Structure formats: structure tokens, C-alpha cells
């Protein structure tokens, strides 16, 4: 069974790996054959070489890697904003879903606010908290992830099977018991769907908010400064680092979902 499961996973990953190899190979050959200059598009080999040099510095004792220090600071801002924003969104949903009138009144405003380019508030947050203060970046990330978490949680708490709800009411279950045993389990797939989206949005929001200023030891500032100095391989290696952080964050949320919801049929079908 284990061999069969491993074989099926390899078969599912094979097309993705093949596409990635073809894409990177075409990119590498295209840059060399077409004579594209590095300031326009560096080849993957240059990017990986720059990334490996920073990795060797990080793993060794030859000094502090600026890239990995920047990644650590950006990760801290992304995770902090993710926890604050998603936590506040879920708590707000728990309150608003308890009273239908409040939920129906606030949901249009939440949807409208979600369409606002929140990143435009970056200069305001920098003015409030300080341009070098990680709280300014966390606040931007928190606002970005708040509305997806809130909207999805409200949907999960309210879209309950009427038959199950009537059964609970026939047993004279209290609202708190209905919430704990029916509404929250029903909302978990919606919540984790929002958390998966928020995990990627948090990294994007943290990096983009750093474009508006901050200490050098952040990925956004690092990318901006390296690009302005025509060190495009270094800038792309920072983009690669941001991608790895986003993928890792997403995988952590996915593993947490599998651990907390082994009963969910969609997870069973995908496994």
C-alpha cells in the first residue's frame, strides 16, 4: 500500500516537475541564444548561483547573509500580520454571524472594502508606526488578509444544513452548543480555504509594503536596492526567496488543515 501510494504521488508530481524543467530549460537557452542582457532577464543559472552563494554564507561562518536576514524580517512581518488579520477576521465573523441582522448589514461593506487597493495605505501605515517598524508592515498584511478570513468564516458559519440545525434545536441545544458542535465544524473548510489564500497574500503584502521604505534587511528593500544597482541576479534571487517563503507558508497551512480535518472528504479524495 505504501509503495502504491508513493507511486501515485510521483505520478501526480511528474507533470509539474516536467513543466518546470521545460520552462527553466527554455528560459536558460532563450537568454543565451537570443543574447538577452542580464539587466533585462538574467538566466536561471545566474540566479541560482547568486542564491547558492548567499546560502553558503548563511550556512557557514564567513559572515551574515543579507538575503537570509532580509527573508527572516519579511517572514516575521508576514506571519505577524497573518496571525493578527486572520485572528481578527475569524473573531469578527463569530460575532457578526450570531446576529443575522449585523451580518447582513456589514457584509456589503466588507466586500466593498476588500476591493480597495489596501497597499495604497502603506505610506499612511509607515507614518503611523514608523517606516522601520515591522508593525507598519504587519498592519498592512493584517488588513489584506482580514476580509478573506472574515467573509469565508461567515459563509461557513451561516451555510449550515437546515435539517441538522432543526435537529439540534429539537434537542433544545443552546446557541453556544450549536456553534461549538455544528457551525464551527461546518466552517472549518471555509476557514482553511481562506487561510491558504491568506498565506500567499501575507507574503505578497509584506514584500510589496517594503517597497515603500524600511530597513535594508527586508526583501522588498533588498530587491529595490539591488535592482537600482543593476545587480539583477541578486534581485531575482530575493524574488526566489520570497517565492520559497510563500510556498512553505502555504504548505504549513495545508498540513495543519490535514491534521485538524482528516474527516473532510476533499482531503481524502486528494490523498
Short mmCIF file of C-alpha atoms in Angstrom, two decimals:
data_model
loop_
_atom_site.label_atom_id
_atom_site.label_comp_id
_atom_site.label_asym_id
_atom_site.label_seq_id
_atom_site.Cartn_x
_atom_site.Cartn_y
_atom_site.Cartn_z
CA UNK A 1 0.00 0.00 0.00
CA UNK A 2 2.83 2.39 0.84
CA UNK A 3 4.59 1.68 -2.47
CA UNK A 4 1.35 2.20 -4.35
CA UNK A 5 0.69 5.46 -2.52
CA UNK A 6 4.25 6.66 -3.19
CA UNK A 7 3.95 5.71 -6.85
CA UNK A 8 0.66 7.58 -7.21
CA UNK A 9 2.18 10.70 -5.64
CA UNK A 10 5.16 10.54 -8.00
CA UNK A 11 2.79 10.19 -10.94
CA UNK A 12 0.85 13.26 -9.80
CA UNK A 13 4.04 15.32 -9.33
CA UNK A 14 5.70 14.17 -12.57
CA UNK A 15 3.76 16.53 -14.92
CA UNK A 16 4.50 19.53 -12.67
CA UNK A 17 8.20 18.69 -12.48
CA UNK A 18 8.34 18.14 -16.24
CA UNK A 19 6.74 21.51 -16.96
CA UNK A 20 9.15 23.21 -14.51
CA UNK A 21 12.18 21.60 -16.17
CA UNK A 22 10.99 22.55 -19.66
CA UNK A 23 10.24 26.12 -18.53
CA UNK A 24 13.63 26.64 -16.87
CA UNK A 25 15.48 25.00 -19.76
CA UNK A 26 13.69 27.18 -22.30
CA UNK A 27 14.41 30.26 -20.19
CA UNK A 28 18.13 29.40 -19.93
CA UNK A 29 18.54 28.60 -23.62
CA UNK A 30 16.43 31.56 -24.71
CA UNK A 31 18.57 34.04 -22.78
CA UNK A 32 21.81 32.69 -24.29
CA UNK A 33 20.57 32.13 -27.84
CA UNK A 34 18.76 35.44 -28.14
CA UNK A 35 21.55 37.38 -26.43
CA UNK A 36 19.24 38.89 -23.81
CA UNK A 37 21.19 41.12 -21.46
CA UNK A 38 21.19 40.27 -17.78
CA UNK A 39 19.64 43.59 -16.72
CA UNK A 40 16.57 42.63 -18.77
CA UNK A 41 16.34 38.98 -17.77
CA UNK A 42 19.14 37.02 -16.07
CA UNK A 43 19.32 33.27 -16.78
CA UNK A 44 18.24 30.81 -14.08
CA UNK A 45 21.85 29.65 -13.68
CA UNK A 46 22.94 33.14 -12.58
CA UNK A 47 20.03 33.43 -10.18
CA UNK A 48 20.70 30.01 -8.64
CA UNK A 49 24.43 30.79 -8.42
CA UNK A 50 23.71 34.01 -6.51
CA UNK A 51 21.23 32.21 -4.28
CA UNK A 52 23.69 29.39 -3.54
CA UNK A 53 26.39 31.90 -2.59
CA UNK A 54 24.03 33.52 -0.08
CA UNK A 55 23.09 30.07 1.19
CA UNK A 56 26.74 29.17 1.73
CA UNK A 57 27.28 32.39 3.68
CA UNK A 58 24.19 31.63 5.77
CA UNK A 59 25.25 28.04 6.45
CA UNK A 60 28.90 28.87 7.08
CA UNK A 61 30.70 31.18 9.45
CA UNK A 62 32.02 33.66 6.88
CA UNK A 63 29.52 36.37 7.79
CA UNK A 64 25.87 37.31 7.89
CA UNK A 65 23.87 36.76 4.72
CA UNK A 66 21.93 39.92 3.88
CA UNK A 67 19.45 37.92 1.80
CA UNK A 68 18.56 35.49 4.58
CA UNK A 69 18.44 38.30 7.16
CA UNK A 70 16.01 40.12 4.88
CA UNK A 71 13.98 36.94 4.44
CA UNK A 72 13.78 36.49 8.22
CA UNK A 73 12.48 40.05 8.70
CA UNK A 74 9.93 39.74 5.90
CA UNK A 75 8.76 36.37 7.20
CA UNK A 76 8.25 37.90 10.64
CA UNK A 77 6.11 40.68 9.16
CA UNK A 78 4.11 38.22 7.05
CA UNK A 79 3.45 35.77 9.88
CA UNK A 80 2.64 38.54 12.38
CA UNK A 81 0.19 40.20 10.01
CA UNK A 82 -1.30 36.82 9.08
CA UNK A 83 -1.99 35.92 12.71
CA UNK A 84 -3.41 39.34 13.59
CA UNK A 85 -5.53 39.74 10.45
CA UNK A 86 -6.91 36.19 10.26
CA UNK A 87 -7.50 36.05 14.00
CA UNK A 88 -9.41 39.33 13.94
CA UNK A 89 -11.36 38.24 10.86
CA UNK A 90 -12.44 34.94 12.41
CA UNK A 91 -13.41 36.60 15.71
CA UNK A 92 -15.40 39.27 13.87
CA UNK A 93 -17.18 36.57 11.87
CA UNK A 94 -18.08 34.70 15.07
CA UNK A 95 -19.69 37.85 16.43
CA UNK A 96 -21.49 39.00 13.27
CA UNK A 97 -22.80 35.55 12.36
CA UNK A 98 -24.50 35.27 15.76
CA UNK A 99 -26.94 38.00 14.76
CA UNK A 100 -28.21 37.80 11.17
CA UNK A 101 -29.06 41.50 11.00
CA UNK A 102 -25.48 42.52 11.82
CA UNK A 103 -24.07 40.00 9.34
CA UNK A 104 -26.33 41.17 6.51
CA UNK A 105 -25.61 44.82 7.29
CA UNK A 106 -21.83 44.52 7.48
CA UNK A 107 -21.17 42.02 4.68
CA UNK A 108 -21.64 44.51 1.77
CA UNK A 109 -19.20 46.90 3.46
CA UNK A 110 -16.70 44.08 3.97
CA UNK A 111 -16.93 43.07 0.30
CA UNK A 112 -16.58 46.70 -0.82
CA UNK A 113 -13.59 47.28 1.48
CA UNK A 114 -11.96 44.11 0.16
CA UNK A 115 -11.89 45.63 -3.33
CA UNK A 116 -9.89 48.68 -2.18
CA UNK A 117 -6.17 48.55 -3.08
CA UNK A 118 -5.06 48.23 0.52
CA UNK A 119 -1.40 48.60 -0.42
CA UNK A 120 -2.12 52.28 -1.10
CA UNK A 121 -2.30 52.68 2.69
CA UNK A 122 1.38 51.72 3.03
CA UNK A 123 2.62 55.34 3.32
CA UNK A 124 -0.06 56.02 5.95
CA UNK A 125 0.92 52.95 7.99
CA UNK A 126 4.59 53.97 7.73
CA UNK A 127 3.62 57.39 9.08
CA UNK A 128 1.59 55.88 11.94
CA UNK A 129 4.03 53.22 13.12
CA UNK A 130 7.35 54.36 11.68
CA UNK A 131 8.94 53.40 8.40
CA UNK A 132 11.43 50.98 10.01
CA UNK A 133 8.93 49.50 12.46
CA UNK A 134 7.77 45.97 11.50
CA UNK A 135 4.34 46.88 12.92
CA UNK A 136 3.65 49.05 9.86
CA UNK A 137 4.15 46.05 7.55
CA UNK A 138 2.17 43.75 9.86
CA UNK A 139 -0.72 46.22 9.84
CA UNK A 140 -0.83 46.23 6.03
CA UNK A 141 -0.72 42.42 5.89
CA UNK A 142 -3.40 42.21 8.59
CA UNK A 143 -5.76 44.44 6.62
CA UNK A 144 -5.14 42.45 3.43
CA UNK A 145 -5.94 39.05 5.00
CA UNK A 146 -8.70 40.26 7.36
CA UNK A 147 -11.52 40.37 4.82
CA UNK A 148 -10.97 36.97 3.15
CA UNK A 149 -10.85 35.35 6.60
CA UNK A 150 -13.96 37.17 7.78
CA UNK A 151 -16.07 36.62 4.65
CA UNK A 152 -15.24 32.92 4.34
CA UNK A 153 -15.81 32.29 8.05
CA UNK A 154 -19.22 34.00 7.95
CA UNK A 155 -20.18 31.83 4.98
CA UNK A 156 -19.11 28.68 6.78
CA UNK A 157 -20.97 29.60 9.96
CA UNK A 158 -24.20 30.52 8.20
CA UNK A 159 -24.38 27.97 5.37
CA UNK A 160 -25.43 25.14 7.68
CA UNK A 161 -27.69 22.28 6.64
CA UNK A 162 -31.21 23.34 7.81
CA UNK A 163 -32.04 19.72 8.70
CA UNK A 164 -29.08 19.49 11.06
CA UNK A 165 -29.93 22.85 12.58
CA UNK A 166 -33.55 21.81 13.17
CA UNK A 167 -32.34 18.57 14.76
CA UNK A 168 -30.12 20.48 17.19
CA UNK A 169 -32.98 22.83 18.04
CA UNK A 170 -35.32 19.88 18.62
CA UNK A 171 -32.86 18.64 21.23
CA UNK A 172 -33.05 22.08 22.89
CA UNK A 173 -29.37 22.70 22.23
CA UNK A 174 -28.14 26.09 23.36
CA UNK A 175 -26.77 28.56 20.79
CA UNK A 176 -23.29 28.04 22.23
CA UNK A 177 -23.57 24.27 21.78
CA UNK A 178 -24.89 24.69 18.23
CA UNK A 179 -21.93 26.95 17.49
CA UNK A 180 -19.39 24.56 19.00
CA UNK A 181 -20.71 21.26 17.63
CA UNK A 182 -22.29 22.28 14.31
CA UNK A 183 -21.41 25.71 12.99
CA UNK A 184 -17.66 25.75 13.69
CA UNK A 185 -17.02 22.22 12.27
CA UNK A 186 -19.06 23.24 9.23
CA UNK A 187 -16.99 26.44 8.88
CA UNK A 188 -13.55 24.79 9.14
CA UNK A 189 -13.24 24.00 5.40
CA UNK A 190 -14.20 27.62 4.61
CA UNK A 191 -11.74 28.95 7.20
CA UNK A 192 -8.83 26.89 5.91
CA UNK A 193 -9.67 27.85 2.35
CA UNK A 194 -9.28 31.48 3.45
CA UNK A 195 -6.08 30.69 5.39
CA UNK A 196 -4.49 29.09 2.32
CA UNK A 197 -5.22 32.21 0.28
CA UNK A 198 -4.10 34.46 3.14
CA UNK A 199 -0.78 32.61 3.49
CA UNK A 200 0.21 33.70 -0.01
CA UNK A 201 -1.32 37.17 0.30
CA UNK A 202 0.58 37.81 3.51
CA UNK A 203 3.97 37.27 1.87
CA UNK A 204 2.97 39.38 -1.15
CA UNK A 205 1.66 42.15 1.09
CA UNK A 206 4.78 42.13 3.27
CA UNK A 207 7.17 42.34 0.30
CA UNK A 208 5.19 44.99 -1.59
CA UNK A 209 4.73 47.12 1.55
CA UNK A 210 8.52 47.15 1.93
CA UNK A 211 8.84 48.80 -1.48
CA UNK A 212 7.58 51.99 0.22
CA UNK A 213 10.51 52.01 2.61
CA UNK A 214 12.02 50.14 5.50
CA UNK A 215 15.32 48.76 6.76
CA UNK A 216 17.65 47.18 4.17
CA UNK A 217 17.28 43.80 5.86
CA UNK A 218 13.87 43.20 4.26
CA UNK A 219 13.17 41.54 0.92
CA UNK A 220 11.24 44.46 -0.59
CA UNK A 221 14.00 46.99 0.13
CA UNK A 222 16.67 44.46 -0.85
CA UNK A 223 15.02 43.88 -4.26
CA UNK A 224 14.63 47.62 -4.87
CA UNK A 225 18.21 48.46 -3.98
CA UNK A 226 19.77 45.55 -5.87
CA UNK A 227 17.70 46.36 -8.98
CA UNK A 228 18.65 50.05 -8.80
CA UNK A 229 22.31 48.98 -8.60
CA UNK A 230 21.89 46.72 -11.67
CA UNK A 231 22.52 43.60 -9.58
CA UNK A 232 19.60 41.82 -11.18
CA UNK A 233 20.74 38.31 -10.34
CA UNK A 234 20.66 39.29 -6.66
CA UNK A 235 17.25 40.90 -7.07
CA UNK A 236 15.88 37.74 -8.72
CA UNK A 237 17.41 35.58 -6.00
CA UNK A 238 15.40 37.64 -3.49
CA UNK A 239 12.28 37.04 -5.59
CA UNK A 240 13.11 33.33 -5.49
CA UNK A 241 13.44 33.55 -1.70
CA UNK A 242 10.05 35.27 -1.42
CA UNK A 243 8.52 32.51 -3.56
CA UNK A 244 10.03 29.80 -1.34
CA UNK A 245 8.68 31.54 1.76
CA UNK A 246 5.20 31.75 0.24
CA UNK A 247 5.23 28.09 -0.82
CA UNK A 248 6.49 26.96 2.60
CA UNK A 249 3.87 29.04 4.38
CA UNK A 250 1.14 27.56 2.16
CA UNK A 251 2.36 24.00 2.81
CA UNK A 252 2.38 24.59 6.58
CA UNK A 253 -1.26 25.75 6.46
CA UNK A 254 -2.15 22.77 4.25
CA UNK A 255 -0.52 20.31 6.66
CA UNK A 256 -2.34 21.95 9.58
CA UNK A 257 -5.58 21.55 7.66
CA UNK A 258 -4.93 17.87 7.05
CA UNK A 259 -4.12 17.38 10.73
CA UNK A 260 -7.21 19.17 12.05
CA UNK A 261 -9.64 17.91 9.40
CA UNK A 262 -8.78 14.32 8.47
CA UNK A 263 -12.51 13.70 8.13
CA UNK A 264 -13.01 16.19 5.32
CA UNK A 265 -13.82 14.28 2.16
CA UNK A 266 -11.93 16.64 -0.14
CA UNK A 267 -8.71 15.82 1.70
CA UNK A 268 -9.45 12.13 1.48
CA UNK A 269 -10.06 12.36 -2.25
CA UNK A 270 -6.80 14.23 -2.82
CA UNK A 271 -4.78 11.75 -0.78
#
